[in-house]
Coordinates of C-alpha atoms in Angstrom, one line a residue:
X1 CA -71.4 22.0 -14.7
X2 CA -72.5 18.6 -13.5
X3 CA -71.6 17.3 -16.9
X4 CA -68.1 18.6 -16.6
X5 CA -67.7 17.1 -13.2
X6 CA -69.1 13.8 -14.3
X7 CA -66.6 13.7 -17.3
X8 CA -63.7 14.3 -14.9
X9 CA -64.9 11.6 -12.4
X10 CA -65.3 9.2 -15.3
X11 CA -61.8 9.9 -16.5
X12 CA -60.4 9.4 -13.0
X13 CA -62.2 6.4 -11.8
X14 CA -62.9 4.5 -15.0
X15 CA -59.7 4.3 -16.7
X16 CA -59.6 2.2 -19.8
X17 CA -55.9 1.8 -19.8
X18 CA -54.5 -1.6 -19.3
X19 CA -51.9 -1.9 -16.6
X20 CA -48.4 -2.4 -18.2
X21 CA -47.2 -5.9 -18.0
X22 CA -43.6 -6.3 -17.4
X23 CA -42.2 -9.0 -19.8
X24 CA -40.2 -11.6 -18.0
X25 CA -37.0 -12.4 -20.0
X26 CA -35.3 -15.7 -19.3
X27 CA -31.5 -15.7 -19.0
X28 CA -29.7 -18.6 -20.4
X29 CA -27.0 -20.6 -18.5
X30 CA -24.2 -19.2 -20.8
X31 CA -25.2 -15.6 -20.0
X32 CA -25.2 -16.3 -16.3
X33 CA -21.7 -17.9 -16.5
X34 CA -20.4 -15.0 -18.7
X35 CA -21.7 -12.5 -16.1
X36 CA -20.2 -14.4 -13.2
X37 CA -16.9 -14.9 -15.0
X38 CA -16.7 -11.1 -15.7
X39 CA -17.4 -10.2 -12.0
X40 CA -14.8 -12.7 -10.9
X41 CA -12.3 -11.0 -13.2
X42 CA -13.1 -7.6 -11.8
X43 CA -12.8 -8.8 -8.3
X44 CA -9.5 -10.4 -9.0
X45 CA -8.2 -7.2 -10.6
X46 CA -9.3 -5.2 -7.6
X47 CA -7.5 -7.6 -5.2
X48 CA -4.4 -7.6 -7.4
X49 CA -4.3 -3.8 -7.5
X50 CA -4.8 -3.5 -3.7
X51 CA -2.0 -6.0 -3.0
X52 CA 0.3 -4.1 -5.5
X53 CA -0.5 -0.9 -3.7
X54 CA 0.3 -2.3 -0.2
X55 CA 3.6 -3.7 -1.5
X56 CA 4.6 -0.4 -3.1
X57 CA 3.8 1.5 0.2
X58 CA 5.9 -1.0 2.0
X59 CA 8.9 -0.5 -0.3
X60 CA 8.4 3.1 0.0
X61 CA 8.5 3.0 3.8
X62 CA 11.5 0.8 3.7
X63 CA 13.3 3.3 1.4
X64 CA 12.5 6.2 3.7
X65 CA 14.6 4.4 6.5
X66 CA 17.6 3.9 4.2
X67 CA 18.2 7.3 2.9
X68 CA 21.8 8.6 2.7
X69 CA 23.8 10.7 5.2
X70 CA 24.7 14.3 5.1
X71 CA 28.4 15.1 5.2
X72 CA 28.4 16.0 8.9
X73 CA 26.6 12.7 9.6
X74 CA 29.3 10.8 7.6
X75 CA 32.0 12.5 9.5
X76 CA 30.3 11.4 12.8
X77 CA 29.8 7.9 11.5
X78 CA 33.6 7.7 10.6
X79 CA 34.5 8.9 14.0
X80 CA 32.3 6.3 15.6
X81 CA 33.9 3.6 13.5
X82 CA 37.4 4.8 14.6
X83 CA 36.3 4.4 18.3
X84 CA 35.7 0.6 17.7
X85 CA 39.5 0.1 17.1
X86 CA 39.0 -3.3 15.6
X87 CA 36.8 -2.5 12.7
X88 CA 37.0 -0.2 9.7
X89 CA 34.7 1.0 6.9
X90 CA 33.9 -1.7 4.6
X91 CA 32.0 0.2 2.0
X92 CA 32.0 3.6 0.3
X93 CA 30.9 6.4 2.5
X94 CA 28.1 7.3 0.1
X95 CA 26.5 3.9 0.8
X96 CA 26.1 4.7 4.5
X97 CA 22.6 5.0 5.6
X98 CA 20.8 6.6 8.6
X99 CA 20.1 3.1 9.9
X100 CA 23.8 2.3 9.8
X101 CA 24.6 5.6 11.8
X102 CA 21.9 4.7 14.3
X103 CA 23.5 1.3 14.8
X104 CA 26.9 2.8 15.3
X105 CA 25.4 5.2 17.9
X106 CA 23.7 2.3 19.7
X107 CA 27.0 0.4 19.8
X108 CA 28.9 3.2 21.4
X109 CA 26.1 3.6 24.0
X110 CA 25.5 0.1 24.9
X111 CA 28.8 -1.8 23.7
X112 CA 26.7 -4.6 22.3
X113 CA 29.0 -6.6 19.9
X114 CA 26.0 -8.1 18.0
X115 CA 25.4 -4.6 16.5
X116 CA 28.9 -4.8 15.0
X117 CA 28.5 -8.3 13.8
X118 CA 25.3 -7.2 12.0
X119 CA 27.1 -4.3 10.3
X120 CA 29.9 -6.7 9.2
X121 CA 27.2 -9.0 7.7
X122 CA 25.6 -6.1 5.9
X123 CA 29.1 -5.1 4.6
X124 CA 29.3 -1.7 6.3
X125 CA 32.2 -2.7 8.5
X126 CA 35.1 -5.1 8.1
X127 CA 37.8 -6.4 10.6
X128 CA 41.2 -4.7 10.4

């Protein structure tokens, strides 16, 4: 039994294995430059993609504001244009947007001539 214990202790405490030495590999200047260049390209691609996503979301939000009107809204917009007396519709009724209708409503509420001037510049209205 003592022999068995002695054998176990010898194996545990008197290891003959050499510690593994990690081999240090040197990296050349060209390899470093190639790695840095690849990382820069990845970073530039990520930035470009994020900018494109922001632009696309901004365009999408802009298009949400400019959707076309329902038939009832078109009739209401035409009635509001008739109330101005000195302007008439300058574009096709299919080209009217919710923004245009909101501007016409604001004009009839506040009587601000600047609103009509902006609609004329946009081509929605024209002078009679």
